[in-house]
PDB file of C-alpha atoms in Angstrom:
ATOM      1  CA  MET A   1      -6.106   0.192 -15.144  1.00 49.00           C
ATOM      2  CA  CYS A   2      -5.586  -3.981 -15.478  1.00 51.00           C
ATOM      3  CA  LEU A   3      -2.453  -5.363 -16.076  1.00 55.00           C
ATOM      4  CA  ASP A   4      -4.732  -8.404 -18.461  1.00 58.00           C
ATOM      5  CA  THR A   5      -6.006  -9.396 -15.463  1.00 73.00           C
ATOM      6  CA  LYS A   6      -2.423 -10.364 -13.213  1.00 88.00           C
ATOM      7  CA  PRO A   7      -2.685  -9.507  -9.386  1.00 94.00           C
ATOM      8  CA  PHE A   8      -0.199  -7.171  -8.557  1.00 97.00           C
ATOM      9  CA  VAL A   9       0.896  -5.179  -5.319  1.00 98.00           C
ATOM     10  CA  LEU A  10      -0.121  -1.279  -5.292  1.00 98.00           C
ATOM     11  CA  PHE A  11       2.261   2.004  -3.788  1.00 98.00           C
ATOM     12  CA  LEU A  12       0.386   4.416  -4.634  1.00 98.00           C
ATOM     13  CA  SER A  13       2.471   7.953  -3.102  1.00 97.00           C
ATOM     14  CA  ARG A  14       4.711  10.220  -4.088  1.00 97.00           C
ATOM     15  CA  LEU A  15       7.961   8.782  -5.633  1.00 98.00           C
ATOM     16  CA  HIS A  16       9.921   9.825  -2.499  1.00 98.00           C
ATOM     17  CA  TYR A  17      13.176   7.931  -0.925  1.00 98.00           C
ATOM     18  CA  LYS A  18      11.183   8.279   3.205  1.00 97.00           C
ATOM     19  CA  LYS A  19       8.599   6.529   0.711  1.00 98.00           C
ATOM     20  CA  GLY A  20      10.870   3.125   1.305  1.00 98.00           C
ATOM     21  CA  LEU A  21      10.835   2.662  -2.748  1.00 98.00           C
ATOM     22  CA  ASP A  22      13.862   0.835  -2.831  1.00 98.00           C
ATOM     23  CA  ILE A  23      12.564  -1.684   0.569  1.00 98.00           C
ATOM     24  CA  LEU A  24       9.691  -2.557  -2.047  1.00 98.00           C
ATOM     25  CA  VAL A  25      11.829  -3.703  -4.747  1.00 98.00           C
ATOM     26  CA  ALA A  26      14.565  -5.014  -2.567  1.00 98.00           C
ATOM     27  CA  ALA A  27      10.740  -7.130  -0.838  1.00 98.00           C
ATOM     28  CA  PHE A  28       9.265  -7.853  -4.220  1.00 98.00           C
ATOM     29  CA  GLU A  29      12.627  -9.111  -5.859  1.00 97.00           C
ATOM     30  CA  ARG A  30      13.042 -11.596  -2.441  1.00 96.00           C
ATOM     31  CA  ILE A  31       9.511 -13.004  -3.700  1.00 96.00           C
ATOM     32  CA  HIS A  32       8.821 -12.998  -6.865  1.00 95.00           C
ATOM     33  CA  ASP A  33      10.393 -16.522  -7.780  1.00 95.00           C
ATOM     34  CA  GLU A  34       7.589 -17.598  -5.101  1.00 95.00           C
ATOM     35  CA  ILE A  35       4.566 -15.840  -6.612  1.00 94.00           C
ATOM     36  CA  PRO A  36       5.255 -15.856 -10.798  1.00 94.00           C
ATOM     37  CA  GLU A  37       1.812 -14.285 -11.530  1.00 94.00           C
ATOM     38  CA  LEU A  38       2.280 -12.038  -9.012  1.00 96.00           C
ATOM     39  CA  ASP A  39       2.633  -7.853 -10.357  1.00 97.00           C
ATOM     40  CA  LEU A  40       4.404  -5.381  -8.266  1.00 98.00           C
ATOM     41  CA  VAL A  41       2.954  -1.167  -9.696  1.00 98.00           C
ATOM     42  CA  ILE A  42       3.852   2.063  -8.916  1.00 98.00           C
ATOM     43  CA  ALA A  43       1.828   4.230  -9.402  1.00 98.00           C
ATOM     44  CA  GLY A  44       2.571   8.016  -8.234  1.00 98.00           C
ATOM     45  CA  PRO A  45       4.601  11.581  -9.132  1.00 98.00           C
ATOM     46  CA  ASP A  46       7.936  11.649  -9.509  1.00 97.00           C
ATOM     47  CA  ASP A  47       9.229  14.141  -5.851  1.00 97.00           C
ATOM     48  CA  GLY A  48      13.167  12.979  -6.615  1.00 97.00           C
ATOM     49  CA  TYR A  49      13.267   9.847  -6.985  1.00 98.00           C
ATOM     50  CA  GLU A  50      12.186   7.392  -9.639  1.00 97.00           C
ATOM     51  CA  THR A  51      15.435   7.976 -11.490  1.00 98.00           C
ATOM     52  CA  THR A  52      17.081   6.335  -8.880  1.00 98.00           C
ATOM     53  CA  LEU A  53      13.662   4.227  -9.367  1.00 98.00           C
ATOM     54  CA  GLN A  54      14.581   2.768 -11.665  1.00 98.00           C
ATOM     55  CA  SER A  55      18.327   2.051 -11.749  1.00 98.00           C
ATOM     56  CA  LEU A  56      16.768   0.152  -8.988  1.00 98.00           C
ATOM     57  CA  ILE A  57      14.228  -1.971 -11.629  1.00 98.00           C
ATOM     58  CA  GLU A  58      16.584  -2.516 -14.007  1.00 97.00           C
ATOM     59  CA  ALA A  59      19.197  -3.584 -12.188  1.00 97.00           C
ATOM     60  CA  SER A  60      16.462  -5.687 -10.417  1.00 97.00           C
ATOM     61  CA  PRO A  61      15.260  -9.888 -11.007  1.00 96.00           C
ATOM     62  CA  ALA A  62      12.617  -8.879 -11.374  1.00 97.00           C
ATOM     63  CA  ARG A  63      12.432  -6.002 -14.055  1.00 96.00           C
ATOM     64  CA  ASN A  64       9.729  -7.712 -16.232  1.00 96.00           C
ATOM     65  CA  ARG A  65       6.824  -7.945 -13.768  1.00 97.00           C
ATOM     66  CA  MET A  66       7.362  -4.408 -11.683  1.00 97.00           C
ATOM     67  CA  HIS A  67       5.595  -1.628 -13.784  1.00 97.00           C
ATOM     68  CA  CYS A  68       6.254   2.107 -13.431  1.00 97.00           C
ATOM     69  CA  ILE A  69       2.636   3.878 -14.427  1.00 97.00           C
ATOM     70  CA  GLY A  70       3.266   7.423 -13.237  1.00 97.00           C
ATOM     71  CA  PRO A  71       0.382   9.346 -11.703  1.00 97.00           C
ATOM     72  CA  LEU A  72      -3.379   7.820 -11.272  1.00 97.00           C
ATOM     73  CA  TYR A  73      -6.298  10.173  -9.843  1.00 96.00           C
ATOM     74  CA  GLY A  74     -10.074   9.912  -9.998  1.00 96.00           C
ATOM     75  CA  GLU A  75     -11.549   7.023 -11.402  1.00 95.00           C
ATOM     76  CA  GLU A  76      -8.772   5.271 -12.265  1.00 96.00           C
ATOM     77  CA  LYS A  77      -6.893   5.487  -9.081  1.00 96.00           C
ATOM     78  CA  LEU A  78     -10.155   4.721  -7.423  1.00 96.00           C
ATOM     79  CA  ALA A  79      -9.647   1.792 -10.075  1.00 96.00           C
ATOM     80  CA  ALA A  80      -6.819   0.344  -8.934  1.00 97.00           C
ATOM     81  CA  LEU A  81      -7.072   0.946  -5.119  1.00 97.00           C
ATOM     82  CA  VAL A  82      -9.869  -1.624  -6.048  1.00 96.00           C
ATOM     83  CA  ASP A  83      -8.108  -3.764  -8.723  1.00 96.00           C
ATOM     84  CA  CYS A  84      -4.975  -4.472  -6.352  1.00 97.00           C
ATOM     85  CA  ASN A  85      -4.460  -7.830  -4.267  1.00 96.00           C
ATOM     86  CA  CYS A  86      -2.664  -5.707  -1.377  1.00 97.00           C
ATOM     87  CA  PHE A  87      -1.565  -1.565  -1.208  1.00 98.00           C
ATOM     88  CA  CYS A  88       2.685  -1.847   0.217  1.00 98.00           C
ATOM     89  CA  LEU A  89       3.867   1.647   1.744  1.00 98.00           C
ATOM     90  CA  PRO A  90       7.271  -0.092   3.024  1.00 98.00           C
ATOM     91  CA  SER A  91       8.188   4.627   4.359  1.00 98.00           C
ATOM     92  CA  ARG A  92      10.634   5.896   6.736  1.00 97.00           C
ATOM     93  CA  GLN A  93       7.974   8.097   7.733  1.00 96.00           C
ATOM     94  CA  GLU A  94       4.703   9.567   7.791  1.00 96.00           C
ATOM     95  CA  GLY A  95       2.201  11.201   9.239  1.00 92.00           C
ATOM     96  CA  PHE A  96      -1.427  10.809   8.457  1.00 93.00           C
ATOM     97  CA  SER A  97      -1.299   8.610   5.068  1.00 95.00           C
ATOM     98  CA  MET A  98      -4.510   9.844   3.383  1.00 95.00           C
ATOM     99  CA  ALA A  99      -2.968   7.220   0.284  1.00 96.00           C
ATOM    100  CA  ILE A 100      -3.078   4.195   3.281  1.00 98.00           C
ATOM    101  CA  THR A 101      -6.560   5.625   4.462  1.00 97.00           C
ATOM    102  CA  GLU A 102      -8.102   5.804   0.777  1.00 97.00           C
ATOM    103  CA  ALA A 103      -6.609   2.012   0.899  1.00 98.00           C
ATOM    104  CA  LEU A 104      -8.310   0.451   3.422  1.00 98.00           C
ATOM    105  CA  GLY A 105     -12.126   2.701   2.249  1.00 97.00           C
ATOM    106  CA  CYS A 106     -11.678   1.286  -0.539  1.00 97.00           C
ATOM    107  CA  GLY A 107     -11.793  -1.927   1.002  1.00 98.00           C
ATOM    108  CA  THR A 108      -7.932  -3.745   0.377  1.00 98.00           C
ATOM    109  CA  PRO A 109      -6.096  -4.790   2.461  1.00 98.00           C
ATOM    110  CA  VAL A 110      -2.684  -3.152   3.325  1.00 98.00           C
ATOM    111  CA  ILE A 111       0.964  -3.693   4.676  1.00 98.00           C
ATOM    112  CA  ILE A 112       2.427  -1.201   5.675  1.00 98.00           C
ATOM    113  CA  THR A 113       6.030  -1.001   8.071  1.00 98.00           C
ATOM    114  CA  GLU A 114       6.120   0.270  11.232  1.00 97.00           C
ATOM    115  CA  ASP A 115       6.936   3.970  10.385  1.00 97.00           C
ATOM    116  CA  CYS A 116       3.879   4.956   9.488  1.00 97.00           C
ATOM    117  CA  HIS A 117       2.078   4.913  12.391  1.00 96.00           C
ATOM    118  CA  PHE A 118      -0.886   3.861  12.028  1.00 96.00           C
ATOM    119  CA  PRO A 119      -1.369   1.547  14.896  1.00 95.00           C
ATOM    120  CA  GLU A 120      -5.298   1.097  13.858  1.00 96.00           C
ATOM    121  CA  VAL A 121      -4.250  -1.655  11.022  1.00 97.00           C
ATOM    122  CA  VAL A 122      -2.996  -3.522  12.866  1.00 96.00           C
ATOM    123  CA  GLU A 123      -6.190  -3.320  15.887  1.00 96.00           C
ATOM    124  CA  ALA A 124      -8.746  -4.085  13.107  1.00 97.00           C
ATOM    125  CA  GLY A 125      -7.717  -6.953  10.679  1.00 98.00           C
ATOM    126  CA  ALA A 126      -6.691  -4.444   7.545  1.00 98.00           C
ATOM    127  CA  GLY A 127      -3.505  -5.592   7.204  1.00 98.00           C
ATOM    128  CA  LEU A 128       0.388  -6.101   7.899  1.00 98.00           C
ATOM    129  CA  VAL A 129       2.096  -4.413   9.717  1.00 98.00           C
ATOM    130  CA  THR A 130       6.065  -4.804   9.318  1.00 98.00           C
ATOM    131  CA  PRO A 131       9.018  -3.715  10.497  1.00 98.00           C
ATOM    132  CA  LEU A 132      11.867  -1.093   7.715  1.00 97.00           C
ATOM    133  CA  ASP A 133      12.633  -3.980   6.360  1.00 97.00           C
ATOM    134  CA  ALA A 134      12.687  -6.101   3.120  1.00 98.00           C
ATOM    135  CA  ALA A 135      12.737  -9.850   4.244  1.00 98.00           C
ATOM    136  CA  ALA A 136       9.576  -8.471   6.501  1.00 98.00           C
ATOM    137  CA  VAL A 137       8.345  -6.410   3.331  1.00 98.00           C
ATOM    138  CA  GLY A 138       8.626  -9.838   0.939  1.00 98.00           C
ATOM    139  CA  GLU A 139       7.013 -12.151   3.758  1.00 98.00           C
ATOM    140  CA  ALA A 140       3.930  -9.589   4.872  1.00 98.00           C
ATOM    141  CA  MET A 141       3.211  -9.785   0.391  1.00 98.00           C
ATOM    142  CA  LEU A 142       3.881 -13.237   0.196  1.00 96.00           C
ATOM    143  CA  GLN A 143       1.408 -14.222   2.940  1.00 96.00           C
ATOM    144  CA  LEU A 144      -1.370 -11.513   1.377  1.00 97.00           C
ATOM    145  CA  ALA A 145      -0.787 -12.889  -1.973  1.00 95.00           C
ATOM    146  CA  SER A 146      -0.997 -16.602  -0.153  1.00 93.00           C
ATOM    147  CA  SER A 147      -4.356 -15.956   1.210  1.00 95.00           C
ATOM    148  CA  PRO A 148      -7.200 -14.024  -1.011  1.00 94.00           C
ATOM    149  CA  GLU A 149      -9.695 -15.221   1.552  1.00 96.00           C
ATOM    150  CA  THR A 150      -7.359 -13.180   4.782  1.00 96.00           C
ATOM    151  CA  CYS A 151      -7.083 -10.463   1.734  1.00 96.00           C
ATOM    152  CA  GLU A 152     -11.707 -11.114   1.745  1.00 97.00           C
ATOM    153  CA  GLN A 153     -11.513 -10.548   5.121  1.00 98.00           C
ATOM    154  CA  MET A 154      -8.791  -7.916   5.785  1.00 98.00           C
ATOM    155  CA  GLY A 155     -10.524  -5.656   3.334  1.00 97.00           C
ATOM    156  CA  ARG A 156     -13.790  -5.376   5.018  1.00 98.00           C
ATOM    157  CA  ALA A 157     -11.679  -4.590   7.974  1.00 98.00           C
ATOM    158  CA  GLY A 158      -9.926  -1.632   6.128  1.00 97.00           C
ATOM    159  CA  ALA A 159     -13.619  -0.357   4.797  1.00 97.00           C
ATOM    160  CA  SER A 160     -15.189  -0.494   8.160  1.00 97.00           C
ATOM    161  CA  LEU A 161     -12.274   1.160   9.931  1.00 97.00           C
ATOM    162  CA  VAL A 162     -12.569   3.741   7.436  1.00 96.00           C
ATOM    163  CA  ARG A 163     -16.518   3.712   8.405  1.00 95.00           C
ATOM    164  CA  ASP A 164     -16.442   3.831  11.774  1.00 94.00           C
ATOM    165  CA  HIS A 165     -13.918   6.107  12.437  1.00 92.00           C
ATOM    166  CA  TYR A 166     -12.371   8.449   9.150  1.00 91.00           C
ATOM    167  CA  THR A 167     -15.790   9.696   7.805  1.00 89.00           C
ATOM    168  CA  TRP A 168     -17.201  13.128   8.617  1.00 89.00           C
ATOM    169  CA  PRO A 169     -19.754  11.782  10.133  1.00 89.00           C
ATOM    170  CA  ALA A 170     -18.114   9.793  12.796  1.00 87.00           C
ATOM    171  CA  ILE A 171     -15.555  12.161  13.397  1.00 87.00           C
ATOM    172  CA  ALA A 172     -18.807  14.974  13.932  1.00 88.00           C
ATOM    173  CA  ALA A 173     -19.861  12.788  16.960  1.00 87.00           C
ATOM    174  CA  ARG A 174     -16.613  12.327  18.279  1.00 86.00           C
ATOM    175  CA  LEU A 175     -16.382  15.786  18.401  1.00 87.00           C
ATOM    176  CA  ASP A 176     -19.706  16.496  20.110  1.00 86.00           C
ATOM    177  CA  THR A 177     -18.297  13.892  23.355  1.00 87.00           C
ATOM    178  CA  ALA A 178     -15.489  15.881  23.213  1.00 88.00           C
ATOM    179  CA  LEU A 179     -16.708  18.847  22.861  1.00 90.00           C
ATOM    180  CA  GLY A 180     -20.205  17.688  25.896  1.00 86.00           C
ATOM    181  CA  LEU A 181     -22.191  18.170  22.499  1.00 83.00           C
ATOM    182  CA  GLU A 182     -23.938  15.178  22.693  1.00 73.00           C
TER     183      GLU A 182
END
């Protein structure tokens, strides 16, 4: 996936109210004038919120820099995760998010809300965790967009986090230890 090599923030999840798409659009609106080269790409299948999302985008002064591209799978999904400047999921509620884990595994820094329940992101230095607030999410976007070095560092930390804790060998080793099989 390419936007003429423009830098972009990626949302990649199902289009549902709980995913905080209204917060995402409002956050991007807040910062779009400060970083005119940055776009927002929203990828995912509709889960009852696409019409509302399209209305929010159409009413936005940043509408020309927000792109709803539908679902991505396989190599296209991985390419988008690798190509983006950061992944953003301002969710109202998550259990264990595969989307966040995949982004981290691709070496992509993440911006997530506290309601994503993934404190390891901050502990590992792999991204930014914000309150469920458009101003805070927008500020996090600004912070990462203005520091490629920070993004690179966070990306390496995220890939390491996934490799060390969420791959089958790491999980099997912890299970062996927990069961006293070592």
